[in-house]
Short mmCIF file of C-alpha atoms in Angstrom, two decimals:
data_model
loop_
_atom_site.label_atom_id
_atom_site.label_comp_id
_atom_site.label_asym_id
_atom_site.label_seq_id
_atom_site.Cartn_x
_atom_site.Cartn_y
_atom_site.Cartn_z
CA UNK Q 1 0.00 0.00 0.00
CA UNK Q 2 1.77 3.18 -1.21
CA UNK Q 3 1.43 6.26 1.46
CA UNK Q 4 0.12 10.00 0.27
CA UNK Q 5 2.83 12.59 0.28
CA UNK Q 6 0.36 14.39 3.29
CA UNK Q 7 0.12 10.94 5.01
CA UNK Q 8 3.81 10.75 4.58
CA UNK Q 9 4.68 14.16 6.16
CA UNK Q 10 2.09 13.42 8.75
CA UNK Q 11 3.96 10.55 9.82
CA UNK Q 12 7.19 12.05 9.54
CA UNK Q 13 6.35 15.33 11.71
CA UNK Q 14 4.84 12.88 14.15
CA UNK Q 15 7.97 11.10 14.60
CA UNK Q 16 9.66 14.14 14.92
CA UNK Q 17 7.68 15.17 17.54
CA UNK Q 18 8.22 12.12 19.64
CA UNK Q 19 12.04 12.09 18.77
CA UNK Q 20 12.13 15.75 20.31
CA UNK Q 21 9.95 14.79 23.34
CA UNK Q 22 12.23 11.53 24.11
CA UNK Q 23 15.22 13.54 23.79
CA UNK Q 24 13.78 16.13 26.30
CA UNK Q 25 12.83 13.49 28.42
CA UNK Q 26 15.93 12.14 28.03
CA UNK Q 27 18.05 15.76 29.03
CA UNK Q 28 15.90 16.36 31.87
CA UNK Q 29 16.56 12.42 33.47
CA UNK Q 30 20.33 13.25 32.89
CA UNK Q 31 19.93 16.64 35.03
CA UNK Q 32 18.20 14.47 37.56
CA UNK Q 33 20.13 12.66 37.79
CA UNK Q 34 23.19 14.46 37.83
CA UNK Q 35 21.74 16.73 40.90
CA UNK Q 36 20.59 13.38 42.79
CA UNK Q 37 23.85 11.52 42.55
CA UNK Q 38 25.66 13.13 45.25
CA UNK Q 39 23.06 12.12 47.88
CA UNK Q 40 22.66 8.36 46.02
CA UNK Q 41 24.48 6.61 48.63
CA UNK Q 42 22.89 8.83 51.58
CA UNK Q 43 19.20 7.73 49.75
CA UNK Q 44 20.19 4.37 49.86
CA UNK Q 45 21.87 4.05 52.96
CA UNK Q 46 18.10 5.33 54.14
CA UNK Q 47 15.81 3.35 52.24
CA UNK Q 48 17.70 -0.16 53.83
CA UNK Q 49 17.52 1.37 57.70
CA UNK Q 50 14.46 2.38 57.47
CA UNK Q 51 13.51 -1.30 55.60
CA UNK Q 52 15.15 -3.41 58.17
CA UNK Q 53 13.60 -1.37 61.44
CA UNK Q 54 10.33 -0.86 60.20
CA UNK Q 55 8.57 -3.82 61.48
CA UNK Q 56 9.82 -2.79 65.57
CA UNK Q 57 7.45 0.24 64.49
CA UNK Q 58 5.11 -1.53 63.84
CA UNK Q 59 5.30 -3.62 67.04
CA UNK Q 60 5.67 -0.41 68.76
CA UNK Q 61 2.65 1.09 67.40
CA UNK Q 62 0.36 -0.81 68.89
CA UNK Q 63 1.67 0.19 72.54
CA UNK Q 64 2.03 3.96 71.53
CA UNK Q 65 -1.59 4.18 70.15
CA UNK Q 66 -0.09 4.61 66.69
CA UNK Q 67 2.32 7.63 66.67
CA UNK Q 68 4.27 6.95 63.81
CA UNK Q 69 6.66 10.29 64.03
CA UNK Q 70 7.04 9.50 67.73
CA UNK Q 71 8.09 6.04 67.49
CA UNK Q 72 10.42 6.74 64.73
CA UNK Q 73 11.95 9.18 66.55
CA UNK Q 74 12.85 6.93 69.90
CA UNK Q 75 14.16 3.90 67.33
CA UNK Q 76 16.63 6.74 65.76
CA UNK Q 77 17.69 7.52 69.19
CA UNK Q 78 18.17 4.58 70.65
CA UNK Q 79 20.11 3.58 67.28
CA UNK Q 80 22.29 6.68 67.78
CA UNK Q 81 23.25 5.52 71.31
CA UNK Q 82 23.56 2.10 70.02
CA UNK Q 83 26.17 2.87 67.70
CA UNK Q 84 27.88 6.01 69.27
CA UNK Q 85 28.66 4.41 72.39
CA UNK Q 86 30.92 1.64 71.12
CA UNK Q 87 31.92 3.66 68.47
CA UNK Q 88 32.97 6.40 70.86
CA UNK Q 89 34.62 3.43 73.39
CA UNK Q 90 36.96 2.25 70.57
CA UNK Q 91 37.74 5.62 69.28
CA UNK Q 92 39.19 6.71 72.60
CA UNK Q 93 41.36 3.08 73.17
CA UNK Q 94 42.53 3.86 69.51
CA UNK Q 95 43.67 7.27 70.47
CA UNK Q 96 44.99 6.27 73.85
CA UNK Q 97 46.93 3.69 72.04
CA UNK Q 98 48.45 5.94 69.59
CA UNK Q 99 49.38 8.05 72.47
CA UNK Q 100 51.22 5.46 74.81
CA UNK Q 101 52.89 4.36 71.55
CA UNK Q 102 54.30 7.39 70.56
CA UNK Q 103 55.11 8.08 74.04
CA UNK Q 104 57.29 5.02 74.18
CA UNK Q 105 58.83 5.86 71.31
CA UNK Q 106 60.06 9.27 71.93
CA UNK Q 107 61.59 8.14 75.58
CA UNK Q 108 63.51 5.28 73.94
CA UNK Q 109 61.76 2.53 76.20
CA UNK Q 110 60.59 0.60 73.45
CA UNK Q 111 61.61 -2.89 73.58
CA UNK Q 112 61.10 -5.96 72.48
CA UNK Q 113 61.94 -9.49 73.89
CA UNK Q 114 64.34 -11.83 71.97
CA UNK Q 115 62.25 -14.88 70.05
CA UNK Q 116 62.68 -17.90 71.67
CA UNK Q 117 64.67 -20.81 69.93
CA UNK Q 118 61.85 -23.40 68.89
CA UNK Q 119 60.52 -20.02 66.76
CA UNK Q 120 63.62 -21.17 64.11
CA UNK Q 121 62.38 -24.66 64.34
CA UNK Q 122 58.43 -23.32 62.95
CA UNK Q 123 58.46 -24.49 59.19
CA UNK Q 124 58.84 -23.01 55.60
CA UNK Q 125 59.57 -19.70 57.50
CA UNK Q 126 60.53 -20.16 60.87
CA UNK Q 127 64.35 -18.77 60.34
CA UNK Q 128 62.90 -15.84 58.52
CA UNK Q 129 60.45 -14.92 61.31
CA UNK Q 130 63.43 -15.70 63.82
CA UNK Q 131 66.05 -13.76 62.14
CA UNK Q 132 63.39 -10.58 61.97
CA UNK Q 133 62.49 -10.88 65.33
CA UNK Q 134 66.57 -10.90 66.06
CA UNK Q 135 66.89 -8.21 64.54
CA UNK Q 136 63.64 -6.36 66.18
CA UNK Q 137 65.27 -6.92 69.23
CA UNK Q 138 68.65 -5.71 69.17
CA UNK Q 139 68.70 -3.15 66.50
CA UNK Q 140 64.92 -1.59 66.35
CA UNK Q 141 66.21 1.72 64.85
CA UNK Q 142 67.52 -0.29 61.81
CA UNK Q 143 64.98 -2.21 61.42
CA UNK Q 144 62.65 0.77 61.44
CA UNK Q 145 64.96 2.65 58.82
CA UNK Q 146 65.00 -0.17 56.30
CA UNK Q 147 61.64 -0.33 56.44
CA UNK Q 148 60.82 3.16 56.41
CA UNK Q 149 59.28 3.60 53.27
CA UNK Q 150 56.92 0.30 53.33
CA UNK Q 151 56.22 2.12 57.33
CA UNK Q 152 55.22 5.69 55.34
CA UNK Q 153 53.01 4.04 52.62
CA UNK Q 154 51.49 2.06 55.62
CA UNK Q 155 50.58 4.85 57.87
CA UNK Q 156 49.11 7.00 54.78
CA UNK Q 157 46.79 3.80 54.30
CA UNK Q 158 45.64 3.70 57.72
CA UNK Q 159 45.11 7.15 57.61
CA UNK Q 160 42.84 7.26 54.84
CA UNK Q 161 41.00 4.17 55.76
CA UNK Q 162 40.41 5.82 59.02
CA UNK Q 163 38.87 9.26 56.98
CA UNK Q 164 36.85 7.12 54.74
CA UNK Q 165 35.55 5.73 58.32
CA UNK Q 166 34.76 9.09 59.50
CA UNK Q 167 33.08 10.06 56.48
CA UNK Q 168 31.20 6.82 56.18
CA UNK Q 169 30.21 7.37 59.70
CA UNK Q 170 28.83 10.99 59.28
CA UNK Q 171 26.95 9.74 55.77
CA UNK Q 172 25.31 6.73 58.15
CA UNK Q 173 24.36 8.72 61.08
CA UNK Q 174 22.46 11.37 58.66
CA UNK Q 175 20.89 8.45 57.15
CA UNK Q 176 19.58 6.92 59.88
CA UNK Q 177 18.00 10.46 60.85
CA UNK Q 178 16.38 10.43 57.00
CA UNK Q 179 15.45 6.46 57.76
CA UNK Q 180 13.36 7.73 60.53
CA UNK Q 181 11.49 10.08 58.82
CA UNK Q 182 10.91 7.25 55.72
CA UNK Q 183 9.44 5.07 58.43
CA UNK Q 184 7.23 7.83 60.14
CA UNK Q 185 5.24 7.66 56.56
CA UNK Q 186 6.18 4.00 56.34
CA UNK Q 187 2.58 3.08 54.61
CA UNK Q 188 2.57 5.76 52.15
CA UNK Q 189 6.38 4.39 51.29
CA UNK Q 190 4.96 0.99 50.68
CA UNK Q 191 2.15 2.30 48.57
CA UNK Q 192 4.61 4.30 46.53
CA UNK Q 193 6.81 1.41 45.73
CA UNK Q 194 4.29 -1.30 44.58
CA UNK Q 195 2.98 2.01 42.77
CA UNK Q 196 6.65 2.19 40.94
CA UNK Q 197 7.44 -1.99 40.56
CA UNK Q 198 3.56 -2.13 39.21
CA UNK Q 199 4.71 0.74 36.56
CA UNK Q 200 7.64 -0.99 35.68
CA UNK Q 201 6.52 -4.95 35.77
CA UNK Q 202 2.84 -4.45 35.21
CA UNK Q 203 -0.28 -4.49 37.70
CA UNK Q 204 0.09 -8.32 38.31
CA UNK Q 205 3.93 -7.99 39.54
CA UNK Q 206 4.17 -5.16 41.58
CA UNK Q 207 3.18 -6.03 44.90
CA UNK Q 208 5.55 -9.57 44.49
CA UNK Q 209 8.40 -7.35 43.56
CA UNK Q 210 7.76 -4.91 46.22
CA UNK Q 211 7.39 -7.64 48.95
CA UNK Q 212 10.52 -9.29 47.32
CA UNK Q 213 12.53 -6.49 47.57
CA UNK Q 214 11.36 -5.79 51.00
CA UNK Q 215 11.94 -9.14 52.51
CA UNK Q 216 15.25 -9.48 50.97
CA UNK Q 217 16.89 -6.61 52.39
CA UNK Q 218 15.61 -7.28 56.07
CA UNK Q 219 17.07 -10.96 55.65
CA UNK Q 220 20.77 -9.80 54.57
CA UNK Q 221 20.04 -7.52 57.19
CA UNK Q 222 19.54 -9.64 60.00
CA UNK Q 223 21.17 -12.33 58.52
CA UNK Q 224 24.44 -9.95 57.89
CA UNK Q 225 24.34 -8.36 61.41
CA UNK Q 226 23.43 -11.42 63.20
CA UNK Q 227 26.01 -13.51 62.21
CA UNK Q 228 28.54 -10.66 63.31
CA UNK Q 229 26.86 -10.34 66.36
CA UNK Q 230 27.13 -14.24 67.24
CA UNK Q 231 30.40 -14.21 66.13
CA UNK Q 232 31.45 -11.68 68.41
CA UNK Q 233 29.96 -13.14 71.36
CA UNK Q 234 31.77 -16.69 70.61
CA UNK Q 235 35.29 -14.86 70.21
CA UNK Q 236 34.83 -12.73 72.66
CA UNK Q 237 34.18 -15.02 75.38
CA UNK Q 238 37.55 -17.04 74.75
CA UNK Q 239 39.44 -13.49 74.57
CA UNK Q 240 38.13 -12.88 78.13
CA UNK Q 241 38.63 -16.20 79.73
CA UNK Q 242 42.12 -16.37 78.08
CA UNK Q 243 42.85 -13.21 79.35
CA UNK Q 244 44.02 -11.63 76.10
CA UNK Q 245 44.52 -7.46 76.42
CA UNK Q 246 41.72 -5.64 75.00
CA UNK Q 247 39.25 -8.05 74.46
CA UNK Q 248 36.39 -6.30 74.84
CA UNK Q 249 37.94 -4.14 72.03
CA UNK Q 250 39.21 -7.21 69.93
CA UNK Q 251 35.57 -8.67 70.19
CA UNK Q 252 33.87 -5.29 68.56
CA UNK Q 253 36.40 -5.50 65.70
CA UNK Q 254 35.07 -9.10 65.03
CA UNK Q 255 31.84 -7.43 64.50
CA UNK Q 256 32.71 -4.56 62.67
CA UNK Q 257 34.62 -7.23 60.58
CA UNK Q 258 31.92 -9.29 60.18
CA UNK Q 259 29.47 -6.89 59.24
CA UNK Q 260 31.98 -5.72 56.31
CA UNK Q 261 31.84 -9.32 55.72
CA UNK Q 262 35.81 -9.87 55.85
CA UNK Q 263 36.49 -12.92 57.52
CA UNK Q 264 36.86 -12.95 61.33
CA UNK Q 265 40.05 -15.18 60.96
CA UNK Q 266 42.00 -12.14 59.79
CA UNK Q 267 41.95 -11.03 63.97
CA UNK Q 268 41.49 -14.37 65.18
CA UNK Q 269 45.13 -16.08 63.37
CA UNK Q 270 47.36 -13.02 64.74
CA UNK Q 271 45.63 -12.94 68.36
CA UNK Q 272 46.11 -17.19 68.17
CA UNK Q 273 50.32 -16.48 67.38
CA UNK Q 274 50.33 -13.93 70.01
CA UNK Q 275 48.71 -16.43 72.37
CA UNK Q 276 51.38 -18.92 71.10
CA UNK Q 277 54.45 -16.72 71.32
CA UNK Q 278 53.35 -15.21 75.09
CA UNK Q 279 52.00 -18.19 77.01
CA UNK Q 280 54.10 -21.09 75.40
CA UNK Q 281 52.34 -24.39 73.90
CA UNK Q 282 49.94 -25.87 76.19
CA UNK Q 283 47.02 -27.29 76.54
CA UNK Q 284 45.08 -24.67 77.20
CA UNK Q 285 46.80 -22.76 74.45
CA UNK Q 286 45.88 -25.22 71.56
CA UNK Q 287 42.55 -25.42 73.07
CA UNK Q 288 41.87 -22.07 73.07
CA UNK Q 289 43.35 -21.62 69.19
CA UNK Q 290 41.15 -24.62 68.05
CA UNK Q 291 38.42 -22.65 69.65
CA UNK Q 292 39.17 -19.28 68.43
CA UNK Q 293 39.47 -20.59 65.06
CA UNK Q 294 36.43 -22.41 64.20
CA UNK Q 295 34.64 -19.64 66.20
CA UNK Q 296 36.08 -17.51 63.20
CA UNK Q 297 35.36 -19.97 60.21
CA UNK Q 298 31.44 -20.21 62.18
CA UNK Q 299 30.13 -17.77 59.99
CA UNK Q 300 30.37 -20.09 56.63
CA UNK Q 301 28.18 -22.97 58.46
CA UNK Q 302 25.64 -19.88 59.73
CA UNK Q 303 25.29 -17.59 56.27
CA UNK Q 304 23.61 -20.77 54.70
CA UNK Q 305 21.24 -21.13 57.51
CA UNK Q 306 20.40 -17.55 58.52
CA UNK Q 307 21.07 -15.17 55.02
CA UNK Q 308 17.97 -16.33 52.78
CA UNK Q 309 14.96 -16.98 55.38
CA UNK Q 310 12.42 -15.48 54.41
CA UNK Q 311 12.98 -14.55 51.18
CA UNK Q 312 11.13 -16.46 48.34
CA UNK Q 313 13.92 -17.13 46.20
CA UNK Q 314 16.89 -20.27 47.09
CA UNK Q 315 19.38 -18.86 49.96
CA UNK Q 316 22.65 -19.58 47.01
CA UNK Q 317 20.76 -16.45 45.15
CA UNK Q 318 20.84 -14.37 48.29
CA UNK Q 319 24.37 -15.68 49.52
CA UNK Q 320 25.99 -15.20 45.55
CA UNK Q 321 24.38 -11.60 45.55
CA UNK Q 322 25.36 -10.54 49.06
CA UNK Q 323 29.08 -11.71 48.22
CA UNK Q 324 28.86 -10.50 44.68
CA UNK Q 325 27.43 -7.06 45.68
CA UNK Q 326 30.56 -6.65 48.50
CA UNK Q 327 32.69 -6.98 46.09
CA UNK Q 328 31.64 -4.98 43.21
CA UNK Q 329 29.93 -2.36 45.36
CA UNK Q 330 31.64 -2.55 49.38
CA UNK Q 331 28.63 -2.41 51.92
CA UNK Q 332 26.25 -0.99 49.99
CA UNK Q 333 26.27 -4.23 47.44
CA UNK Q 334 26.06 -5.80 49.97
CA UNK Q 335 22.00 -5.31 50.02
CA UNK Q 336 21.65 -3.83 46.59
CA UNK Q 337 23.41 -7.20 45.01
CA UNK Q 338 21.12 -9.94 46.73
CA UNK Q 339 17.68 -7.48 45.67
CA UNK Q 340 18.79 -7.48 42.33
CA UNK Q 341 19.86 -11.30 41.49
CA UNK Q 342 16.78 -12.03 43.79
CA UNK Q 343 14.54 -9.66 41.85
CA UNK Q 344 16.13 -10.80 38.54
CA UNK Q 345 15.52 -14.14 39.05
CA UNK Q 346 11.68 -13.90 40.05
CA UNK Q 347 11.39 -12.36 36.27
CA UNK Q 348 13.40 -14.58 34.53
CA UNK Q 349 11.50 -17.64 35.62
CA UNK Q 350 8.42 -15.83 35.69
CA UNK Q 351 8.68 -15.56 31.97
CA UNK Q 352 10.21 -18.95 31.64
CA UNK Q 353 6.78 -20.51 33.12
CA UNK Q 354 4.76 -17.81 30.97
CA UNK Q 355 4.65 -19.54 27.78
CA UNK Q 356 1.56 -21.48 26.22
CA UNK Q 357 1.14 -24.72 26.67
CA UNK Q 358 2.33 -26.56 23.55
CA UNK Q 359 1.78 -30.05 22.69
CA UNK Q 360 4.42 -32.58 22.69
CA UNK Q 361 6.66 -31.91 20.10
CA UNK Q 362 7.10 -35.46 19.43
CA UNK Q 363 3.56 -36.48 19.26
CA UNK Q 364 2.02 -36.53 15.38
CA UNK Q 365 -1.14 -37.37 14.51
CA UNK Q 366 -1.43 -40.56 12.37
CA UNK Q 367 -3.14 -40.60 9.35
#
């Protein structure tokens, strides 16, 4: 059928016009965007907070007679204190540290102990760690100078690692005050949401997708925190009763460790050689580092168990996600990664099972 040169240009100036609009649309999303991105990770930060403490409002509410904004508010405080109070502990035995050590150093008094001979007889590297040790012993000054630039690039590390902590700390802490005011309109945020996965995923969809999202960050959430927080207690109580220094403070870095999910055994191995090389071999030594050590490999039997309940998708989607996400996007990935391979693959088979239903291909009718 051939087209009118009026139906033509018709058709052309409507595509025009829908070219233009698109781009428009396109130049304003860009702007958006651009003006949103530097509060992305802040937006984030309080859209999982306020998803994982929600439902203790909603236990609350019932007692308060349903004051949303005031029951937000005590959950934001009592979060604050939460988290400042061990955060401000470990700050100050940082500091005071830092101090003593520097302290030491200046007066001269540092000093440390010659390695005992059986350290030579450790293998694959027990001469090496014996002859350093030597060395650390009688000539620290040396040792310090050879080393110096390995020492420098060190301590600029720490440092930075330690303003990234401050800033990360400062972006969390005005999060949770955002999460609180998300959860004070928590119904109207839920509405919203299956309003947006509906638009996106159609009518029938939206709610799953919503609920999906919803129930998978709570369950990294617990399941993330909660593992940290039992690993703690089960390396903490063999740093107290084997008396190791600072082990109230060696027990919160097992949780901060765990909830960046590094593995605990990167604390547990050096406290089990300090052990070692302080108290001798003994039974109670190689008790307590068979002890320490599963406690800090417990976390691989517990993420299987703990990380996907809940969620209505197989826990290896959550687990590959929350691992996946860590690494390609640090803490944050860490609940973004599991929502997305667990929203990805309620779609994909969704459309695998939404086909017609087709006859054997192998069946023919006979003539």
């Amino acid at each position: 059928m051939l087209l009118t040169p009026i139906t033509e240009r018709v058709m052309s100036k409507a595509l025009l016009d829908v070219l233009i609009r698109a781009g428009l649309v396109a130049v304003l999303a860009i702007f958006c965007f651009r003006i949103f991105v530097p509060f992305l990770n802040l937006m984030v930060w309080a859209v999982i907070l306020a998803t994982t403490l929600y439902p203790l409002q909603v236990r609350l509410r019932r007692s308060l007679d349903g004051k949303d904004g005031l029951i937000a508010t005590l959950i934001i405080f009592v979060a604050f204190a939460v988290i400042l109070v061990p955060t401000f502990m470990l700050g100050a035995a940082v500091a005071d540290s830092i101090e003593n050590m520097m302290a030491i150093v200046r007066n001269g008094s540092l000093r440390i102990p010659p390695p005992a001979e059986s350290v030579s007889n450790w293998p694959l590297v027990g001469q090496r760690i014996y002859d350093f040790w030597q060395q650390a012993s009688t000539d620290l000054a040396g040792l310090a100078q050879k080393f110096a630039p390995q020492l420098k690039d060190a301590a600029l590390v720490v440092l930075t690692t330690l303003t990234g902590l401050g800033a990360g700390l400062l972006v969390f802490f005005i999060a949770l005050i955002v999460a609180g005011i998300l959860m004070a309109h928590g119904e109207k945020g839920y509405y919203s949401a299956v309003q947006i996965a509906s638009r996106i995923s159609g009518p029938e969809n939206g709610p799953q997708i919503a609920d999906l999202c919803t129930s998978t960050i709570r369950a990294v959430a617990q399941g993330v925190v909660g593992i940290a927080f039992i690993q703690m207690l089960l390396i903490g109580i063999g740093f107290v009763v084997m008396g190791v220094p600072g082990a109230g403070l060696l027990a919160l870095a097992v949780l901060l460790i765990g909830i960046m999910q590094l593995p605990a055994t990167l604390l547990t191995v050096p406290v089990i050689a300090f052990v070692i090389v302080t108290e001798g071999v003994s039974t109670a030594t190689i008790i307590f580092s068979i002890y320490i050590f599963v406690a800090g490999l417990a976390d691989n039997v517990l993420k299987p168990l703990l990380l996907g309940r809940g969620v209505a998708v197989p826990m290896p989607v959550v687990l590959i996600g929350a691992l996946g996400g860590m690494v390609t996007g640090g803490v944050i990935g860490l609940f973004i990664g599991p929502v997305m391979l667990a929203v990805g693959y309620q779609l994909f088979w969704r459309w695998v099972k939404d086909q017609p239903a087709t006859e054997n291909i192998g069946a023919r009718e006979q003539p």
